[in-house]
Every structure is written in C-alpha cells, then in structure tokens.
Short mmCIF file of C-alpha atoms in Angstrom, two decimals:
data_model
loop_
_atom_site.label_atom_id
_atom_site.label_comp_id
_atom_site.label_asym_id
_atom_site.label_seq_id
_atom_site.Cartn_x
_atom_site.Cartn_y
_atom_site.Cartn_z
CA MET A 1 -18.05 -13.16 -62.04
CA ILE A 2 -21.16 -13.60 -59.87
CA LEU A 3 -23.21 -16.66 -60.72
CA LYS A 4 -26.79 -15.43 -60.59
CA LYS A 5 -29.74 -17.50 -59.42
CA LYS A 6 -32.71 -17.38 -61.81
CA VAL A 7 -35.95 -16.52 -60.04
CA VAL A 8 -39.61 -16.65 -61.04
CA TYR A 9 -41.55 -14.45 -58.65
CA MET A 10 -45.21 -14.56 -57.62
CA GLY A 11 -46.88 -11.92 -55.45
CA THR A 12 -49.39 -9.09 -55.40
CA PRO A 13 -49.55 -6.44 -52.59
CA HIS A 14 -47.05 -3.97 -51.08
CA TYR A 15 -45.45 -6.70 -48.92
CA ALA A 16 -44.72 -8.69 -52.07
CA LYS A 17 -43.60 -5.60 -54.00
CA GLU A 18 -40.82 -4.87 -51.52
CA ILE A 19 -39.55 -8.45 -51.64
CA LEU A 20 -39.50 -8.28 -55.44
CA GLN A 21 -37.52 -5.02 -55.32
CA THR A 22 -35.02 -6.68 -52.97
CA LEU A 23 -34.52 -9.55 -55.42
CA ILE A 24 -34.10 -7.14 -58.34
CA ASP A 25 -31.51 -5.11 -56.41
CA ALA A 26 -29.48 -8.19 -55.38
CA ASP A 27 -26.34 -8.72 -57.49
CA ASP A 28 -26.68 -12.50 -57.31
CA MET A 29 -30.36 -12.77 -58.29
CA ASP A 30 -31.95 -12.54 -61.75
CA VAL A 31 -35.74 -12.20 -61.81
CA GLU A 32 -36.75 -13.77 -65.12
CA LEU A 33 -40.55 -13.66 -64.85
CA VAL A 34 -43.20 -12.20 -62.53
CA LEU A 35 -46.71 -13.50 -61.95
CA THR A 36 -49.33 -11.45 -60.14
CA GLN A 37 -53.09 -11.09 -59.88
CA PRO A 38 -55.10 -9.37 -62.64
CA ASP A 39 -55.65 -5.59 -62.49
CA ARG A 40 -58.64 -4.74 -60.27
CA PRO A 41 -61.12 -1.82 -60.15
CA VAL A 42 -60.26 0.41 -57.18
CA GLY A 43 -62.17 3.18 -55.37
CA ARG A 44 -65.58 4.67 -55.97
CA LYS A 45 -64.80 5.36 -59.62
CA LYS A 46 -63.65 1.74 -60.10
CA VAL A 47 -60.41 2.75 -61.78
CA LEU A 48 -58.64 -0.35 -63.17
CA THR A 49 -55.43 -0.51 -61.12
CA PRO A 50 -52.40 -2.80 -61.51
CA PRO A 51 -51.04 -4.69 -58.47
CA PRO A 52 -47.95 -3.08 -56.86
CA VAL A 53 -45.82 -6.05 -57.97
CA LYS A 54 -46.72 -5.45 -61.63
CA VAL A 55 -45.70 -1.79 -61.40
CA VAL A 56 -42.24 -2.67 -60.06
CA ALA A 57 -41.70 -5.45 -62.60
CA GLN A 58 -42.60 -3.19 -65.51
CA GLU A 59 -40.27 -0.47 -64.23
CA HIS A 60 -37.45 -3.01 -64.65
CA ASP A 61 -38.67 -4.44 -67.97
CA ILE A 62 -39.46 -7.84 -66.47
CA GLU A 63 -42.13 -9.91 -68.20
CA VAL A 64 -45.41 -10.01 -66.23
CA LEU A 65 -48.21 -12.59 -66.43
CA GLN A 66 -51.54 -12.06 -64.66
CA PRO A 67 -53.47 -15.33 -64.67
CA SER A 68 -56.74 -15.66 -62.78
CA ARG A 69 -55.67 -19.27 -62.25
CA LEU A 70 -52.23 -20.83 -62.55
CA THR A 71 -53.80 -23.70 -64.48
CA GLU A 72 -54.54 -21.38 -67.43
CA GLU A 73 -53.06 -22.44 -70.75
CA GLY A 74 -49.47 -21.33 -71.28
CA ILE A 75 -48.64 -20.45 -67.65
CA GLU A 76 -46.79 -23.65 -66.75
CA GLU A 77 -44.92 -23.48 -70.07
CA ALA A 78 -43.86 -19.87 -69.46
CA ILE A 79 -42.48 -20.71 -66.02
CA LYS A 80 -40.58 -23.72 -67.39
CA ALA A 81 -39.17 -21.58 -70.21
CA ALA A 82 -37.65 -19.22 -67.61
CA LYS A 83 -35.61 -22.19 -66.25
CA PRO A 84 -35.78 -20.92 -62.64
CA ASP A 85 -33.50 -22.05 -59.85
CA PHE A 86 -36.23 -20.89 -57.46
CA ILE A 87 -39.88 -19.89 -57.55
CA VAL A 88 -40.41 -17.29 -54.81
CA VAL A 89 -43.95 -16.62 -53.58
CA ALA A 90 -45.22 -13.87 -51.27
CA ALA A 91 -48.90 -13.06 -50.70
CA PHE A 92 -49.82 -14.28 -54.17
CA GLY A 93 -53.36 -15.35 -53.33
CA GLN A 94 -53.44 -18.66 -55.24
CA ILE A 95 -52.53 -22.23 -54.36
CA LEU A 96 -49.75 -23.57 -56.60
CA PRO A 97 -50.66 -26.78 -58.48
CA ARG A 98 -48.35 -29.78 -58.33
CA SER A 99 -47.25 -29.23 -61.94
CA ILE A 100 -45.69 -25.88 -60.97
CA LEU A 101 -44.36 -27.05 -57.59
CA ASP A 102 -42.35 -29.66 -59.49
CA ILE A 103 -40.56 -27.12 -61.74
CA ALA A 104 -38.17 -25.76 -59.08
CA PRO A 105 -38.03 -25.30 -55.28
CA CYS A 106 -41.00 -23.06 -54.44
CA ILE A 107 -40.28 -20.85 -51.43
CA ASN A 108 -43.02 -18.90 -49.69
CA LEU A 109 -42.44 -15.93 -47.36
CA HIS A 110 -45.28 -16.08 -44.84
CA ALA A 111 -45.83 -13.30 -42.29
CA SER A 112 -46.22 -15.47 -39.19
CA LEU A 113 -44.25 -17.93 -37.12
CA LEU A 114 -45.58 -21.09 -38.74
CA PRO A 115 -47.42 -23.33 -38.05
CA GLN A 116 -49.29 -20.49 -36.33
CA TYR A 117 -51.68 -18.42 -38.48
CA ARG A 118 -51.75 -20.18 -41.79
CA GLY A 119 -53.98 -18.42 -44.28
CA ALA A 120 -55.00 -14.95 -45.40
CA SER A 121 -54.64 -12.58 -42.42
CA PRO A 122 -51.72 -13.65 -40.19
CA VAL A 123 -50.59 -10.14 -39.20
CA GLN A 124 -54.08 -9.02 -38.18
CA GLN A 125 -54.61 -12.27 -36.27
CA SER A 126 -51.42 -11.79 -34.30
CA LEU A 127 -52.59 -8.34 -33.19
CA LEU A 128 -56.14 -9.54 -32.47
CA ASN A 129 -54.73 -12.15 -30.12
CA GLY A 130 -52.46 -9.64 -28.39
CA ASP A 131 -49.37 -11.70 -29.20
CA LYS A 132 -46.04 -10.60 -27.73
CA ILE A 133 -44.03 -11.95 -30.67
CA THR A 134 -44.56 -12.64 -34.35
CA GLY A 135 -42.27 -12.97 -37.34
CA VAL A 136 -41.72 -14.21 -40.86
CA THR A 137 -41.17 -17.81 -41.99
CA SER A 138 -39.64 -19.04 -45.22
CA MET A 139 -41.00 -22.44 -46.20
CA LEU A 140 -40.88 -24.96 -49.00
CA MET A 141 -44.31 -25.02 -50.60
CA GLU A 142 -46.51 -28.03 -51.11
CA GLU A 143 -50.11 -28.38 -52.27
CA GLY A 144 -51.66 -27.51 -48.89
CA LEU A 145 -52.24 -23.98 -47.55
CA ASP A 146 -49.00 -22.88 -45.82
CA THR A 147 -48.33 -26.46 -44.72
CA GLY A 148 -44.86 -27.06 -46.17
CA PRO A 149 -41.61 -27.64 -44.25
CA MET A 150 -40.03 -24.53 -42.72
CA LEU A 151 -36.59 -23.26 -43.72
CA GLU A 152 -35.80 -20.12 -41.69
CA LYS A 153 -37.52 -17.62 -39.39
CA ILE A 154 -37.01 -14.06 -38.19
CA VAL A 155 -38.74 -13.27 -34.88
CA PHE A 156 -40.02 -9.82 -33.91
CA GLU A 157 -41.19 -8.63 -30.48
CA ILE A 158 -44.39 -6.57 -30.86
CA PRO A 159 -44.65 -3.31 -28.86
CA GLU A 160 -47.99 -3.12 -27.02
CA ASP A 161 -49.08 0.01 -28.89
CA MET A 162 -47.97 -1.10 -32.38
CA ARG A 163 -50.71 -1.14 -35.00
CA LEU A 164 -51.13 -2.97 -38.31
CA PHE A 165 -49.31 -0.59 -40.68
CA ALA A 166 -46.18 -0.32 -38.53
CA LEU A 167 -46.09 -4.07 -37.87
CA MET A 168 -46.58 -4.82 -41.56
CA GLU A 169 -43.71 -2.48 -42.41
CA GLN A 170 -41.45 -4.27 -39.94
CA LEU A 171 -42.40 -7.74 -41.19
CA THR A 172 -41.94 -6.63 -44.80
CA LYS A 173 -38.42 -5.48 -43.99
CA ASP A 174 -37.71 -8.79 -42.22
CA ALA A 175 -39.20 -10.77 -45.14
CA CYS A 176 -36.82 -9.02 -47.55
CA THR A 177 -33.86 -10.00 -45.38
CA LEU A 178 -35.14 -13.56 -45.00
CA THR A 179 -35.71 -14.01 -48.74
CA LEU A 180 -32.07 -13.40 -49.61
CA SER A 181 -30.82 -15.45 -46.65
CA THR A 182 -32.94 -18.46 -47.62
CA LEU A 183 -32.05 -18.37 -51.31
CA ARG A 184 -28.34 -17.85 -50.69
CA ASN A 185 -28.13 -20.57 -48.03
CA PHE A 186 -30.68 -22.96 -49.51
CA GLU A 187 -28.29 -25.90 -49.97
CA LYS A 188 -27.23 -25.70 -46.31
CA LEU A 189 -30.73 -25.51 -44.82
CA THR A 190 -32.56 -28.52 -43.41
CA PRO A 191 -36.33 -28.26 -43.97
CA GLU A 192 -38.25 -28.72 -40.71
CA PRO A 193 -41.75 -30.27 -40.89
CA GLN A 194 -44.49 -28.21 -39.25
CA ASP A 195 -46.06 -29.55 -36.07
CA GLU A 196 -49.68 -30.09 -37.17
CA SER A 197 -50.86 -30.20 -33.55
CA LYS A 198 -49.86 -26.53 -33.19
CA ALA A 199 -51.29 -25.34 -36.50
CA THR A 200 -53.87 -22.55 -36.56
CA LEU A 201 -55.76 -21.09 -39.51
CA CYS A 202 -56.86 -17.48 -40.01
CA LYS A 203 -59.52 -16.29 -42.43
CA LYS A 204 -59.89 -13.29 -44.70
CA ILE A 205 -61.03 -10.18 -42.78
CA LYS A 206 -64.64 -9.07 -43.35
CA LYS A 207 -66.04 -5.59 -42.73
CA SER A 208 -68.35 -6.96 -40.03
CA ASP A 209 -65.28 -8.05 -38.01
CA GLY A 210 -64.74 -4.39 -37.10
CA GLU A 211 -67.93 -4.10 -35.03
CA VAL A 212 -67.18 -3.64 -31.31
CA ASP A 213 -69.44 -3.89 -28.25
CA PHE A 214 -67.11 -2.44 -25.58
CA LEU A 215 -67.49 -5.51 -23.37
CA ASP A 216 -63.71 -5.94 -23.03
CA ALA A 217 -61.28 -3.02 -23.42
CA THR A 218 -58.33 -5.24 -24.34
CA GLU A 219 -60.32 -6.96 -27.08
CA VAL A 220 -61.58 -3.64 -28.51
CA TYR A 221 -58.07 -2.15 -28.42
CA ASN A 222 -56.58 -5.17 -30.19
CA LYS A 223 -59.24 -4.86 -32.90
CA TYR A 224 -58.31 -1.18 -33.24
CA ARG A 225 -54.66 -2.19 -33.71
CA ALA A 226 -55.43 -5.02 -36.13
CA PHE A 227 -58.00 -3.27 -38.31
CA GLU A 228 -56.08 -0.05 -39.00
CA GLY A 229 -57.09 1.32 -42.39
CA TRP A 230 -59.86 -1.21 -42.99
CA PRO A 231 -62.38 -2.08 -41.66
CA GLY A 232 -61.56 0.03 -38.59
CA ILE A 233 -63.70 -0.34 -35.46
CA PHE A 234 -67.30 0.82 -35.12
CA ALA A 235 -70.42 0.41 -32.99
CA SER A 236 -73.54 -1.39 -34.20
CA ASN A 237 -75.05 1.99 -35.24
CA GLY A 238 -72.08 2.65 -37.55
CA THR A 239 -70.23 5.17 -35.35
CA LYS A 240 -66.46 4.76 -35.93
CA PHE A 241 -63.81 5.16 -33.24
CA ASP A 242 -60.25 6.41 -33.84
CA ASN A 243 -57.21 7.64 -31.88
CA VAL A 244 -57.90 4.92 -29.31
CA THR A 245 -55.61 4.12 -26.37
CA LEU A 246 -55.99 1.51 -23.65
CA VAL A 247 -56.45 3.10 -20.20
CA GLU A 248 -56.87 -0.01 -18.01
CA ARG A 249 -57.94 -3.62 -18.47
CA ASP A 250 -59.83 -4.77 -15.38
CA LYS A 251 -62.31 -2.37 -13.77
CA THR A 252 -66.00 -2.99 -14.37
CA HIS A 253 -68.07 -0.33 -16.16
CA GLN A 254 -71.19 0.07 -18.25
CA PRO A 255 -70.23 -0.44 -21.93
CA PHE A 256 -69.86 2.94 -23.73
CA GLU A 257 -70.21 4.86 -20.42
CA ILE A 258 -68.54 8.31 -20.39
CA LEU A 259 -66.09 8.19 -17.47
CA SER A 260 -64.26 11.49 -18.03
CA PHE A 261 -63.09 14.03 -20.58
CA ASP A 262 -59.39 14.49 -21.37
CA ASP A 263 -58.83 17.57 -23.53
CA ASP A 264 -60.63 16.72 -26.79
CA ALA A 265 -60.77 13.01 -25.97
CA VAL A 266 -63.22 11.04 -23.88
CA VAL A 267 -62.56 8.06 -21.61
CA LEU A 268 -65.17 5.35 -22.18
CA GLY A 269 -65.92 2.39 -19.96
CA CYS A 270 -66.14 -1.20 -21.09
CA GLY A 271 -67.68 -4.18 -19.33
CA LYS A 272 -64.06 -4.87 -18.39
CA GLY A 273 -61.53 -2.02 -18.59
CA SER A 274 -61.64 1.40 -20.24
CA LEU A 275 -60.41 3.20 -23.37
CA LYS A 276 -59.59 6.78 -24.31
CA VAL A 277 -61.11 7.74 -27.66
CA GLY A 278 -59.86 10.83 -29.49
CA MET A 279 -62.02 10.82 -32.61
CA LEU A 280 -65.53 9.69 -33.50
CA GLN A 281 -67.27 9.53 -36.85
CA PRO A 282 -71.05 9.06 -36.91
CA ALA A 283 -72.37 7.00 -39.84
CA SER A 284 -72.29 9.01 -43.11
CA LYS A 285 -70.76 12.07 -41.39
CA LYS A 286 -67.31 13.62 -41.06
CA PRO A 287 -64.91 12.69 -38.24
CA MET A 288 -64.84 14.97 -35.19
CA SER A 289 -63.17 15.07 -31.79
CA ALA A 290 -64.85 12.82 -29.25
CA LYS A 291 -65.50 15.81 -26.98
CA ALA A 292 -67.16 17.78 -29.81
CA TYR A 293 -69.35 14.75 -30.52
CA CYS A 294 -70.47 14.65 -26.86
CA VAL A 295 -70.97 18.42 -26.57
CA GLY A 296 -73.07 18.45 -29.73
CA ARG A 297 -75.38 15.82 -28.24
CA GLY A 298 -75.45 17.17 -24.69
CA LEU A 299 -73.70 14.10 -23.32
CA LYS A 300 -71.92 14.29 -19.95
CA VAL A 301 -70.04 12.02 -17.54
CA GLY A 302 -72.24 9.05 -16.61
CA ASP A 303 -74.12 9.01 -19.92
CA THR A 304 -73.55 6.31 -22.52
CA ILE A 305 -72.05 7.59 -25.75
CA ILE A 306 -73.81 4.92 -27.85
CA SER A 307 -77.41 4.18 -26.90
#
C-alpha cells in the first residue's frame, strides 16, 4: 500500500494548473485542498472567469478556497484541518503569512534560477536580458519574496530564437518534474541559503514596457521574445511589430530605416543592428504584411517606416 503525502496547493495561472494536475495524477500524492485567486472579469465583455487552477480542482472534486488575502477568517483553520504534509505554492500571487508557513513545509516552484529574478516576471526578465540559461527552483518559503533556502533546480539552455510561450511551456514541464522530485526526496535534501549578493528582483510587466525605439536590434528582439502575447512590441505612435527576426547586431543605421524588402517582409535598421519584420499593425487597424504597409504609404528603401 502506497503511503500518500497530503498536499495543500496554492496557485493560479496555467503554470500552476499543470503542476496541480501532476500532483493529482501522482499515486503517492493526495491533494486535500486548493487555494487560488478569486474569479476575475476577462475580455471586453468582462466575463467572470475562474483561474485555471480552480477549473482543474473542481474537475477532481477537490475543495477550492479563493481568498483575496490569506489572513481572511477561516483560511488558516481550513489549511490546518487538511493536516498537510506539504503546502505547495506556484505563481499564487500572495505572500504567505507566518501563521500559514508554520503549518507544514511550504515549497514554492519558482521559474528562475534563484536568487536571480525574484518576483513577478522571471521568465520575461530572462528573455529580456538575453540569458543563455534559465530554469526552475524549488525552495522552502519564508516571509520574504522568493528569499527562502533552495532545495533543487532544473536548468534549461535557452535557444536564441525561443519566445515566451515556448519557454514557459518548457519551464512548466520542468516544474512538474521538480515538484515530485522535491516532495519525494524532501527528507534527503539539504536546504541551501540564497546568496543575497547575487539576488535580483523583477517587477510586474506594464503595457508601456512594450514600446521600442529601434536604437538596439538585440534589445528590440529580446523584447519581442519576452512580450509575446502581451504587451507585444510597438512604436511610440502605436504601430505594432510582429514576425520579427534578428538580422545582425552591430552595423549602424538610422532607427526605423527601410534597408530592403524580403518577400512580404521588410528589413529595418536600428541605431545598432537590424531586424526583419514580417507583420505590422497600425494603431486601431488590422494587421498586414510589412511590405503591404510600405506599399500603401509609398515608402521605399531609405525611408523611415515610423516618422
């Protein structure tokens, strides 16, 4: 007979949903209770939508709590009543108070190689910085933000053309593997304190972060990789750029200068380097091929695509 570990789980987005599913599917884990963020209005019609973690939990008849704050009345009591061996946390979006940290070992699955990129946007930050490697860290939680001692890591080498969605998918897969490894081997693991001198913090992404000036091709391309889906990359006049590839990093050009046409794409110069852009979307208009955009405005080689 398999002796199951009792788990209370806290998480919200797709990354957390997949980890929850992994715990549910494991023969030696028993998810007793799930906590996630409240349902939120989504889209233009503001349809009240449950977090992905809630959907999975309800499919498996697991009790779900959705506190705005973990200090709300009854939350601590509900977690204690579940008698967990572990509290597992992944992209939950709230700091755990000491009263909950003391109930059972609280293990967080953070999508960076800690102490690098503590905070809200570690995967985007890794791409923005053009990192060659990233990974997932399991850590024992304490009251600080991603400051607790590390347990295990899985390292991943990032292909130069990999964008946010593909990297997130890879790290989600690795986080699922790491979750089971850490819980199953917990008694054998030696927590390693984080080196505070190497710690970095990343903030929540804002829409304005997607604005690009084409001064540096590498920087623009890394923003394109990091901001896939939202906020994307766009010029100060609101024109969005898509299907972007890095041509070269070093030659000097006028920012937004049309260097050449390549089928339906256009090669644009940057202050340093150049980029091939396949699609453009003027503010409040539909996307179109970059060449069609230029033809429609009578733009030719040597002109600047954004004035």
